Amino acid sequence: MPATVLIQYVWLVSAWLPPALSGVAPCAASPSPCRSAARPPAAVTRQGEVRDTSDASASGSASAPRVVAVRATERIVVDGALDEPGWQAAQAVTELTQRDPNEGAPPSERTVVRILYDQDAIYVGARMQDSAPDSIVARLGRRDARTNSDRFTFYVDPYLDRRSGFYFSVDAAGTVGDGVLFNDDWDDASWDGVWDGSARHDEEGWTVEMRIPYSQLRFHPRSQHVWGTNVRREIARKNEADYLVFTPRNASGFVSRFAELVGLEGIALRPRIEVMPYLRTKAEYLPTQPGNPFHDGSRYLPGAGADLKLGIGSNLTLDATINPDFGQVEVDPAVVNLSDIETFFEERRPFFIEGSSVFAFGRGGANSYWGFNWGDPLVFYSRRIGRAPQGSVPPSDFADVPEGTTILGAAKLTGRLGRGLRVGTIHAVTAREFAGVGMAGERRQVEVEPAAYYGVGRVQQEFAAGRHGIGLLSTAAVRALDDQRLRDEVSDGALVLGLDGWSFFGEEKTWVISGWAAASQVRGSARHITILQSSPLHYFQRPDARHLQVDSSATSLAGYAARVSVNKQKGNVVFNSALGVIDPGFDVNDLGFLWLTDVVNGHIAMGYRWTQPGRVLRSAHVTGAVFGSRDLDGNTVGWGVFQNWSAQFLNYWSVNGFWAYNPESVNNRRTRGGPLTLNPRGGEMGLGVGSDSRRTWVFDAWAGGGRYAERSRASWNVMIGVEWKPAPDLSLRVRPILNRQRTASQWIGSFGDATATATFGRRYVFADLEQTELSASVRLDWTFTPKLSLQFYGQPLISVGDYEDFKELARPRSYAFRVYGEDGSSVEEGTYRANPDGPAGPARPIQLWNPDFNFKSLRGNAVLRWEYRPGSALYLVWTQRRSDMEDRPEFRIGDSLERLWRAKPENILMLKATYWWSP
């Protein structure tokens, strides 16, 4: 990047950083409001962190060998034996190089790779010679499981665009994995192709055989083909990774470095049609109350539907689903959310996560996106399709409300049109939903969600072999609102249009600048838009905000957002910076996810990484950053300094930590639509450690804490994770987390009072809160064969909140409070009735309540999956949920577990069969 451009950019970001330093501890690549949401989509990893390659330009590695594919003359049986004569006639590829642990060294064991092809498929055969065959690690796992096993992976870039492709892997136990490659450095494991892979052991080591049908790939029609390719061999006991071409640890780029695969002649894509119908039967056993007219405690729900995959030409694929069912998907964890920010849950439904990288917005170019106190908007958040009904239910004795909205059908078209032009579109229709309401012996149906259409369109054009790119993303939500009550609760529709792009600088593509901009519009009734303006996402009613005002006559809400970032792609010196803005009226939540608005945010981060092993450490890095945020009224709402570090020892144990310092700043959200307050200065720090993942017992631990208010006690959290692998086919992971949060300003509510002149005619009430939460994730993976597996996930949760010292904000732009019961105010014991100026004063009494809570929850599900033929599976699923709630704020694990055990459970059993068919 030219020095003048970099200097001007840094000056621009620095102009928005306040003169002192503060904020909350940040993190790169995370979807939480206090950490960056700028991250690859669900099921996506940065390819360089998992499967790196060698240093070369965008046109491929000049030193990488050419790999020649040979046409097969006989039928290849995929059994891992490599005993067909054609394998001996194919060119042998043996020149692999270590990337880990000794970068650039020859492999410790010899690998021989050969490639064949015929009219229908490409075949990959690999022999992994091993001087100690009895030490080969072969751990069984479910498809796409990243077990600690010896593994062989084949990568292919059929378009030869040097930015995208596919990967296919088989480990020494026969477990297969696959996914797509994109943005040169990243991969998405959500894609599941239909192909064959097999492994076999012998006295020389082990072998792999793959058959990958052309129907699973995408490439241009030609008489002769040149593809990009790479291979990787992992030797688990040595933590060794060998590549055909590899990237130094301080470099970037993966697909752009592939060798050329030649020799493919006279092949063509045949018409691609895949149909997968399903049949399902489900039994629900739910707790019910006597006299409930909607539930007698059990119900049985049969179902059927189908998925379709259709190739349109050689470059486009149509995916469609009718009446989809996602009963085999893992349950969401239970949470206790006391904030005003919606909880984010990742997408888990296969139809939506497969190929989701096509619709990633603002993700091109850079291999790393950082954020500090910044929530990057997800313009498209597929969990809005089929969401829980949004409409309210009238007061009733009994109510039967659907858990989700029925998806009648959805279709997805993805692929390419022309050189470097990627396209994608999703269309979905959801049903009108009703809740059953019972009152005084009468039953009726109340609409809680209108019928709706959701649409997404994506276009992205790359130039100069991916050095530059520009794209468009649009989303639309349209609802058929017939019920006037719903018109005041749900928007008529919403539109979002976004533009994103990137550009690399320098011949070596060391620097990249990337950015995005988006505009939104939400339409609805005047009442709905008024409510939306006052919602936690916008808070237009803030009395001391000069740039905001509620417009009660408006029937639409519009806004904009943008962000630009600079990243250094390679080298030991790390640099990342970004500057972004989100307008108060920006709103993508009809078909997206947004954490905050009304913010201008920027950061400058620098660091250094050591990638070559030394006498003690195998690798290390240290990073520091300054960052800041202001609202569009000019208030500094967060700024600070942050530093983190990590190191891996020669024995593969690791340690990491961070600290952050947070001077005083302004808070425009604490009063939830009221006046500004102050954030007291504070700080936090944390330390973590992890053990060698190759061992039977694997440990990791974390401890952190912070303090953000004077006269308050510190908050802290501790996590200890244990994984036990007693057998090659069995693993158990337990990760308990104990969290103690203390705050002197937990929100209770606001109450109108004309005598509260200091706080604009309302009293903003808070309390001290000490919240103790113990949760754990428990995962059991038992794989009987590569096709038959059992997975269990469980999450117990105990969360206790103890509230004390009700108080009100004394004056705006402060962290000063008047505690009820002091300075002439009073609180009536037992009734929670507060008198701000005493029983005889003119102030209106405030009727409070006991907000203490003691919440217990247990959620879990078990999935038995049998892939009885390629692409076809049988699922047996058991899901259970149970919970208990009381207002006794005593954290007692034994009592809580006993009450949880006595709680009536919800049990759901499901049997589902799918059948994959292709002509």
mmCIF file of N, CA and C in Angstrom, residues 249-347:
data_model
loop_
_atom_site.group_PDB
_atom_site.id
_atom_site.type_symbol
_atom_site.label_atom_id
_atom_site.label_comp_id
_atom_site.label_asym_id
_atom_site.label_seq_id
_atom_site.Cartn_x
_atom_site.Cartn_y
_atom_site.Cartn_z
ATOM 1 N N ARG A 249 4.126 -19.521 7.604
ATOM 2 C CA ARG A 249 3.191 -19.135 8.649
ATOM 3 C C ARG A 249 2.973 -17.630 8.715
ATOM 4 N N ASN A 250 3.896 -16.862 8.207
ATOM 5 C CA ASN A 250 3.722 -15.409 8.246
ATOM 6 C C ASN A 250 3.200 -14.869 6.923
ATOM 7 N N ALA A 251 2.647 -15.764 6.088
ATOM 8 C CA ALA A 251 2.126 -15.342 4.787
ATOM 9 C C ALA A 251 0.630 -15.604 4.734
ATOM 10 N N SER A 252 0.027 -15.344 3.597
ATOM 11 C CA SER A 252 -1.407 -15.586 3.420
ATOM 12 C C SER A 252 -1.634 -16.130 2.020
ATOM 13 N N GLY A 253 -2.882 -16.496 1.754
ATOM 14 C CA GLY A 253 -3.223 -17.048 0.455
ATOM 15 C C GLY A 253 -3.146 -18.556 0.471
ATOM 16 N N PHE A 254 -4.190 -19.200 -0.016
ATOM 17 C CA PHE A 254 -4.215 -20.659 -0.069
ATOM 18 C C PHE A 254 -4.518 -21.146 -1.479
ATOM 19 N N VAL A 255 -5.704 -20.861 -1.968
ATOM 20 C CA VAL A 255 -6.088 -21.330 -3.296
ATOM 21 C C VAL A 255 -5.196 -20.704 -4.364
ATOM 22 N N SER A 256 -4.772 -19.477 -4.148
ATOM 23 C CA SER A 256 -3.948 -18.789 -5.141
ATOM 24 C C SER A 256 -2.594 -19.455 -5.350
ATOM 25 N N ARG A 257 -2.228 -20.417 -4.521
ATOM 26 C CA ARG A 257 -0.928 -21.057 -4.609
ATOM 27 C C ARG A 257 -0.990 -22.471 -5.176
ATOM 28 N N PHE A 258 -2.167 -22.912 -5.562
ATOM 29 C CA PHE A 258 -2.318 -24.292 -6.008
ATOM 30 C C PHE A 258 -1.458 -24.589 -7.233
ATOM 31 N N ALA A 259 -1.017 -25.840 -7.301
ATOM 32 C CA ALA A 259 -0.373 -26.329 -8.519
ATOM 33 C C ALA A 259 -1.427 -26.524 -9.603
ATOM 34 N N GLU A 260 -0.987 -26.711 -10.830
ATOM 35 C CA GLU A 260 -1.924 -26.932 -11.934
ATOM 36 C C GLU A 260 -2.152 -28.420 -12.135
ATOM 37 N N LEU A 261 -3.425 -28.780 -12.290
ATOM 38 C CA LEU A 261 -3.823 -30.147 -12.600
ATOM 39 C C LEU A 261 -4.183 -30.201 -14.080
ATOM 40 N N VAL A 262 -3.420 -30.943 -14.870
ATOM 41 C CA VAL A 262 -3.607 -31.009 -16.317
ATOM 42 C C VAL A 262 -3.902 -32.443 -16.730
ATOM 43 N N GLY A 263 -4.225 -32.617 -18.008
ATOM 44 C CA GLY A 263 -4.483 -33.941 -18.549
ATOM 45 C C GLY A 263 -5.940 -34.306 -18.638
ATOM 46 N N LEU A 264 -6.824 -33.459 -18.119
ATOM 47 C CA LEU A 264 -8.257 -33.733 -18.157
ATOM 48 C C LEU A 264 -8.795 -33.346 -19.526
ATOM 49 N N GLU A 265 -9.203 -34.325 -20.321
ATOM 50 C CA GLU A 265 -9.668 -34.077 -21.685
ATOM 51 C C GLU A 265 -10.965 -34.834 -21.938
ATOM 52 N N GLY A 266 -11.827 -34.181 -22.713
ATOM 53 C CA GLY A 266 -13.041 -34.847 -23.157
ATOM 54 C C GLY A 266 -14.036 -35.166 -22.065
ATOM 55 N N ILE A 267 -14.046 -34.352 -21.003
ATOM 56 C CA ILE A 267 -15.029 -34.575 -19.941
ATOM 57 C C ILE A 267 -16.068 -33.456 -19.986
ATOM 58 N N ALA A 268 -17.226 -33.747 -19.501
ATOM 59 C CA ALA A 268 -18.292 -32.738 -19.501
ATOM 60 C C ALA A 268 -19.264 -33.050 -18.376
ATOM 61 N N LEU A 269 -19.913 -32.006 -17.905
ATOM 62 C CA LEU A 269 -20.945 -32.180 -16.895
ATOM 63 C C LEU A 269 -22.212 -32.734 -17.543
ATOM 64 N N ARG A 270 -22.691 -33.834 -17.025
ATOM 65 C CA ARG A 270 -23.974 -34.349 -17.459
ATOM 66 C C ARG A 270 -25.085 -33.608 -16.729
ATOM 67 N N PRO A 271 -26.308 -33.696 -17.208
ATOM 68 C CA PRO A 271 -27.412 -33.038 -16.501
ATOM 69 C C PRO A 271 -27.423 -33.460 -15.028
ATOM 70 N N ARG A 272 -27.485 -32.460 -14.143
ATOM 71 C CA ARG A 272 -27.380 -32.714 -12.713
ATOM 72 C C ARG A 272 -28.759 -32.609 -12.078
ATOM 73 N N ILE A 273 -29.243 -33.723 -11.596
ATOM 74 C CA ILE A 273 -30.532 -33.760 -10.906
ATOM 75 C C ILE A 273 -30.358 -34.622 -9.660
ATOM 76 N N GLU A 274 -30.690 -34.074 -8.512
ATOM 77 C CA GLU A 274 -30.676 -34.817 -7.257
ATOM 78 C C GLU A 274 -31.990 -34.548 -6.538
ATOM 79 N N VAL A 275 -32.638 -35.605 -6.104
ATOM 80 C CA VAL A 275 -33.889 -35.489 -5.365
ATOM 81 C C VAL A 275 -33.721 -36.237 -4.044
ATOM 82 N N MET A 276 -34.140 -35.607 -2.956
ATOM 83 C CA MET A 276 -34.037 -36.260 -1.646
ATOM 84 C C MET A 276 -35.343 -36.058 -0.880
ATOM 85 N N PRO A 277 -36.295 -36.975 -1.027
ATOM 86 C CA PRO A 277 -37.517 -36.913 -0.210
ATOM 87 C C PRO A 277 -37.234 -37.400 1.206
ATOM 88 N N TYR A 278 -38.126 -37.020 2.115
ATOM 89 C CA TYR A 278 -37.994 -37.509 3.480
ATOM 90 C C TYR A 278 -39.369 -37.860 4.033
ATOM 91 N N LEU A 279 -39.375 -38.780 4.985
ATOM 92 C CA LEU A 279 -40.547 -39.114 5.776
ATOM 93 C C LEU A 279 -40.160 -38.962 7.241
ATOM 94 N N ARG A 280 -41.088 -38.444 8.032
ATOM 95 C CA ARG A 280 -40.787 -38.200 9.431
ATOM 96 C C ARG A 280 -42.007 -38.497 10.288
ATOM 97 N N THR A 281 -41.738 -39.060 11.444
ATOM 98 C CA THR A 281 -42.776 -39.181 12.446
ATOM 99 C C THR A 281 -42.204 -38.661 13.757
ATOM 100 N N LYS A 282 -43.002 -37.857 14.467
ATOM 101 C CA LYS A 282 -42.532 -37.214 15.684
ATOM 102 C C LYS A 282 -43.577 -37.359 16.774
ATOM 103 N N ALA A 283 -43.109 -37.664 17.982
ATOM 104 C CA ALA A 283 -43.979 -37.765 19.155
ATOM 105 C C ALA A 283 -43.500 -36.765 20.189
ATOM 106 N N GLU A 284 -44.436 -35.945 20.686
ATOM 107 C CA GLU A 284 -44.112 -34.940 21.692
ATOM 108 C C GLU A 284 -44.852 -35.267 22.984
ATOM 109 N N TYR A 285 -44.100 -35.311 24.077
ATOM 110 C CA TYR A 285 -44.668 -35.534 25.397
ATOM 111 C C TYR A 285 -44.318 -34.323 26.250
ATOM 112 N N LEU A 286 -45.327 -33.457 26.468
ATOM 113 C CA LEU A 286 -45.094 -32.156 27.067
ATOM 114 C C LEU A 286 -45.906 -32.003 28.350
ATOM 115 N N PRO A 287 -45.341 -31.322 29.346
ATOM 116 C CA PRO A 287 -46.128 -31.044 30.558
ATOM 117 C C PRO A 287 -47.330 -30.174 30.210
ATOM 118 N N THR A 288 -48.431 -30.410 30.856
ATOM 119 C CA THR A 288 -49.625 -29.622 30.589
ATOM 120 C C THR A 288 -50.379 -29.400 31.892
ATOM 121 N N GLN A 289 -51.231 -28.374 31.883
ATOM 122 C CA GLN A 289 -52.026 -28.056 33.053
ATOM 123 C C GLN A 289 -53.408 -28.688 32.937
ATOM 124 N N PRO A 290 -54.005 -29.043 34.044
ATOM 125 C CA PRO A 290 -55.359 -29.612 33.998
ATOM 126 C C PRO A 290 -56.326 -28.650 33.306
ATOM 127 N N GLY A 291 -57.123 -29.171 32.440
ATOM 128 C CA GLY A 291 -58.113 -28.370 31.738
ATOM 129 C C GLY A 291 -57.603 -27.688 30.501
ATOM 130 N N ASN A 292 -56.353 -27.911 30.136
ATOM 131 C CA ASN A 292 -55.800 -27.296 28.927
ATOM 132 C C ASN A 292 -56.478 -27.904 27.708
ATOM 133 N N PRO A 293 -57.215 -27.096 26.940
ATOM 134 C CA PRO A 293 -57.956 -27.653 25.799
ATOM 135 C C PRO A 293 -57.073 -27.945 24.589
ATOM 136 N N PHE A 294 -55.805 -27.503 24.635
ATOM 137 C CA PHE A 294 -54.943 -27.664 23.472
ATOM 138 C C PHE A 294 -53.941 -28.809 23.618
ATOM 139 N N HIS A 295 -53.640 -29.177 24.856
ATOM 140 C CA HIS A 295 -52.659 -30.236 25.079
ATOM 141 C C HIS A 295 -53.178 -31.201 26.123
ATOM 142 N N ASP A 296 -53.118 -32.480 25.810
ATOM 143 C CA ASP A 296 -53.421 -33.494 26.810
ATOM 144 C C ASP A 296 -52.146 -34.156 27.313
ATOM 145 N N GLY A 297 -50.983 -33.620 26.916
ATOM 146 C CA GLY A 297 -49.703 -34.163 27.352
ATOM 147 C C GLY A 297 -48.949 -34.894 26.284
ATOM 148 N N SER A 298 -49.584 -35.205 25.164
ATOM 149 C CA SER A 298 -48.891 -35.899 24.076
ATOM 150 C C SER A 298 -49.549 -35.559 22.751
ATOM 151 N N ARG A 299 -48.739 -35.608 21.705
ATOM 152 C CA ARG A 299 -49.276 -35.471 20.358
ATOM 153 C C ARG A 299 -48.287 -36.081 19.377
ATOM 154 N N TYR A 300 -48.820 -36.483 18.223
ATOM 155 C CA TYR A 300 -48.033 -37.209 17.230
ATOM 156 C C TYR A 300 -48.152 -36.488 15.895
ATOM 157 N N LEU A 301 -47.002 -36.212 15.303
ATOM 158 C CA LEU A 301 -46.950 -35.339 14.131
ATOM 159 C C LEU A 301 -46.182 -36.015 13.004
ATOM 160 N N PRO A 302 -46.871 -36.655 12.073
ATOM 161 C CA PRO A 302 -46.174 -37.183 10.896
ATOM 162 C C PRO A 302 -45.839 -36.039 9.939
ATOM 163 N N GLY A 303 -44.889 -36.261 9.063
ATOM 164 C CA GLY A 303 -44.521 -35.225 8.104
ATOM 165 C C GLY A 303 -43.781 -35.804 6.922
ATOM 166 N N ALA A 304 -43.782 -35.046 5.843
ATOM 167 C CA ALA A 304 -43.079 -35.451 4.632
ATOM 168 C C ALA A 304 -42.686 -34.210 3.856
ATOM 169 N N GLY A 305 -41.669 -34.330 3.076
ATOM 170 C CA GLY A 305 -41.202 -33.221 2.249
ATOM 171 C C GLY A 305 -40.107 -33.705 1.324
ATOM 172 N N ALA A 306 -39.462 -32.765 0.654
ATOM 173 C CA ALA A 306 -38.427 -33.161 -0.299
ATOM 174 C C ALA A 306 -37.492 -31.997 -0.573
ATOM 175 N N ASP A 307 -36.255 -32.347 -0.877
ATOM 176 C CA ASP A 307 -35.253 -31.396 -1.350
ATOM 177 C C ASP A 307 -34.890 -31.742 -2.787
ATOM 178 N N LEU A 308 -34.592 -30.716 -3.556
ATOM 179 C CA LEU A 308 -34.237 -30.882 -4.964
ATOM 180 C C LEU A 308 -32.975 -30.099 -5.250
ATOM 181 N N LYS A 309 -32.061 -30.714 -5.985
ATOM 182 C CA LYS A 309 -30.867 -30.033 -6.476
ATOM 183 C C LYS A 309 -30.809 -30.240 -7.986
ATOM 184 N N LEU A 310 -30.759 -29.139 -8.726
ATOM 185 C CA LEU A 310 -30.825 -29.195 -10.182
ATOM 186 C C LEU A 310 -29.729 -28.337 -10.774
ATOM 187 N N GLY A 311 -28.917 -28.922 -11.645
ATOM 188 C CA GLY A 311 -27.900 -28.172 -12.351
ATOM 189 C C GLY A 311 -28.497 -27.437 -13.537
ATOM 190 N N ILE A 312 -28.244 -26.145 -13.605
ATOM 191 C CA ILE A 312 -28.711 -25.329 -14.734
ATOM 192 C C ILE A 312 -27.471 -24.931 -15.523
ATOM 193 N N GLY A 313 -27.273 -25.587 -16.650
ATOM 194 C CA GLY A 313 -26.026 -25.393 -17.376
ATOM 195 C C GLY A 313 -24.880 -25.992 -16.576
ATOM 196 N N SER A 314 -23.679 -25.507 -16.823
ATOM 197 C CA SER A 314 -22.511 -26.045 -16.128
ATOM 198 C C SER A 314 -22.130 -25.230 -14.910
ATOM 199 N N ASN A 315 -22.761 -24.068 -14.704
ATOM 200 C CA ASN A 315 -22.268 -23.146 -13.693
ATOM 201 C C ASN A 315 -23.277 -22.753 -12.627
ATOM 202 N N LEU A 316 -24.540 -23.105 -12.794
ATOM 203 C CA LEU A 316 -25.565 -22.709 -11.838
ATOM 204 C C LEU A 316 -26.196 -23.940 -11.196
ATOM 205 N N THR A 317 -26.572 -23.805 -9.936
ATOM 206 C CA THR A 317 -27.225 -24.888 -9.206
ATOM 207 C C THR A 317 -28.453 -24.345 -8.502
ATOM 208 N N LEU A 318 -29.566 -25.028 -8.683
ATOM 209 C CA LEU A 318 -30.810 -24.676 -8.016
ATOM 210 C C LEU A 318 -31.060 -25.677 -6.893
ATOM 211 N N ASP A 319 -31.193 -25.175 -5.666
ATOM 212 C CA ASP A 319 -31.580 -25.984 -4.516
ATOM 213 C C ASP A 319 -32.972 -25.543 -4.088
ATOM 214 N N ALA A 320 -33.842 -26.496 -3.898
ATOM 215 C CA ALA A 320 -35.205 -26.177 -3.470
ATOM 216 C C ALA A 320 -35.620 -27.147 -2.377
ATOM 217 N N THR A 321 -36.500 -26.692 -1.507
ATOM 218 C CA THR A 321 -37.022 -27.542 -0.442
ATOM 219 C C THR A 321 -38.502 -27.270 -0.263
ATOM 220 N N ILE A 322 -39.256 -28.310 -0.061
ATOM 221 C CA ILE A 322 -40.693 -28.227 0.168
ATOM 222 C C ILE A 322 -40.975 -28.796 1.549
ATOM 223 N N ASN A 323 -41.640 -27.997 2.387
ATOM 224 C CA ASN A 323 -41.969 -28.407 3.746
ATOM 225 C C ASN A 323 -40.746 -28.984 4.452
ATOM 226 N N PRO A 324 -39.677 -28.221 4.587
ATOM 227 C CA PRO A 324 -38.446 -28.769 5.180
ATOM 228 C C PRO A 324 -38.634 -29.102 6.651
ATOM 229 N N ASP A 325 -37.851 -30.071 7.102
ATOM 230 C CA ASP A 325 -37.860 -30.472 8.500
ATOM 231 C C ASP A 325 -36.422 -30.458 9.001
ATOM 232 N N PHE A 326 -36.220 -29.868 10.190
ATOM 233 C CA PHE A 326 -34.869 -29.757 10.747
ATOM 234 C C PHE A 326 -34.823 -30.341 12.157
ATOM 235 N N GLY A 327 -35.579 -31.397 12.363
ATOM 236 C CA GLY A 327 -35.676 -31.978 13.688
ATOM 237 C C GLY A 327 -34.390 -32.589 14.196
ATOM 238 N N GLN A 328 -33.436 -32.910 13.301
ATOM 239 C CA GLN A 328 -32.177 -33.512 13.728
ATOM 240 C C GLN A 328 -31.139 -32.482 14.130
ATOM 241 N N VAL A 329 -31.505 -31.189 14.071
ATOM 242 C CA VAL A 329 -30.561 -30.116 14.374
ATOM 243 C C VAL A 329 -30.401 -29.969 15.880
ATOM 244 N N GLU A 330 -29.179 -29.698 16.322
ATOM 245 C CA GLU A 330 -28.876 -29.547 17.740
ATOM 246 C C GLU A 330 -29.653 -28.379 18.341
ATOM 247 N N VAL A 331 -30.137 -28.556 19.582
ATOM 248 C CA VAL A 331 -30.933 -27.526 20.240
ATOM 249 C C VAL A 331 -30.059 -26.329 20.594
ATOM 250 N N ASP A 332 -30.696 -25.157 20.663
ATOM 251 C CA ASP A 332 -29.990 -23.956 21.108
ATOM 252 C C ASP A 332 -29.769 -24.021 22.614
ATOM 253 N N PRO A 333 -28.662 -23.452 23.100
ATOM 254 C CA PRO A 333 -28.433 -23.437 24.546
ATOM 255 C C PRO A 333 -29.386 -22.471 25.239
ATOM 256 N N ALA A 334 -29.662 -22.729 26.507
ATOM 257 C CA ALA A 334 -30.460 -21.812 27.319
ATOM 258 C C ALA A 334 -29.588 -20.637 27.737
ATOM 259 N N VAL A 335 -30.180 -19.448 27.816
ATOM 260 C CA VAL A 335 -29.462 -18.250 28.235
ATOM 261 C C VAL A 335 -30.351 -17.439 29.170
ATOM 262 N N VAL A 336 -29.717 -16.669 30.051
ATOM 263 C CA VAL A 336 -30.405 -15.674 30.868
ATOM 264 C C VAL A 336 -29.886 -14.325 30.420
ATOM 265 N N ASN A 337 -30.684 -13.603 29.672
ATOM 266 C CA ASN A 337 -30.274 -12.348 29.049
ATOM 267 C C ASN A 337 -30.931 -11.188 29.798
ATOM 268 N N LEU A 338 -30.148 -10.428 30.557
ATOM 269 C CA LEU A 338 -30.659 -9.276 31.300
ATOM 270 C C LEU A 338 -30.360 -7.965 30.598
ATOM 271 N N SER A 339 -29.824 -8.021 29.386
ATOM 272 C CA SER A 339 -29.487 -6.814 28.642
ATOM 273 C C SER A 339 -30.644 -6.413 27.738
ATOM 274 N N ASP A 340 -30.446 -5.359 26.968
ATOM 275 C CA ASP A 340 -31.445 -4.927 25.995
ATOM 276 C C ASP A 340 -31.054 -5.329 24.584
ATOM 277 N N ILE A 341 -30.123 -6.264 24.455
ATOM 278 C CA ILE A 341 -29.627 -6.715 23.161
ATOM 279 C C ILE A 341 -30.103 -8.142 22.921
ATOM 280 N N GLU A 342 -30.651 -8.394 21.762
ATOM 281 C CA GLU A 342 -31.156 -9.714 21.407
ATOM 282 C C GLU A 342 -30.024 -10.751 21.428
ATOM 283 N N THR A 343 -30.335 -11.946 21.906
ATOM 284 C CA THR A 343 -29.359 -13.031 21.912
ATOM 285 C C THR A 343 -29.175 -13.572 20.502
ATOM 286 N N PHE A 344 -27.926 -13.753 20.114
ATOM 287 C CA PHE A 344 -27.608 -14.277 18.791
ATOM 288 C C PHE A 344 -27.414 -15.787 18.873
ATOM 289 N N PHE A 345 -28.118 -16.515 18.010
ATOM 290 C CA PHE A 345 -27.932 -17.954 17.880
ATOM 291 C C PHE A 345 -27.486 -18.264 16.453
ATOM 292 N N GLU A 346 -26.508 -19.137 16.331
ATOM 293 C CA GLU A 346 -26.004 -19.478 15.011
ATOM 294 C C GLU A 346 -26.998 -20.346 14.255
ATOM 295 N N GLU A 347 -26.956 -20.225 12.939
ATOM 296 C CA GLU A 347 -27.784 -21.045 12.074
ATOM 297 C C GLU A 347 -27.262 -22.484 12.103
#
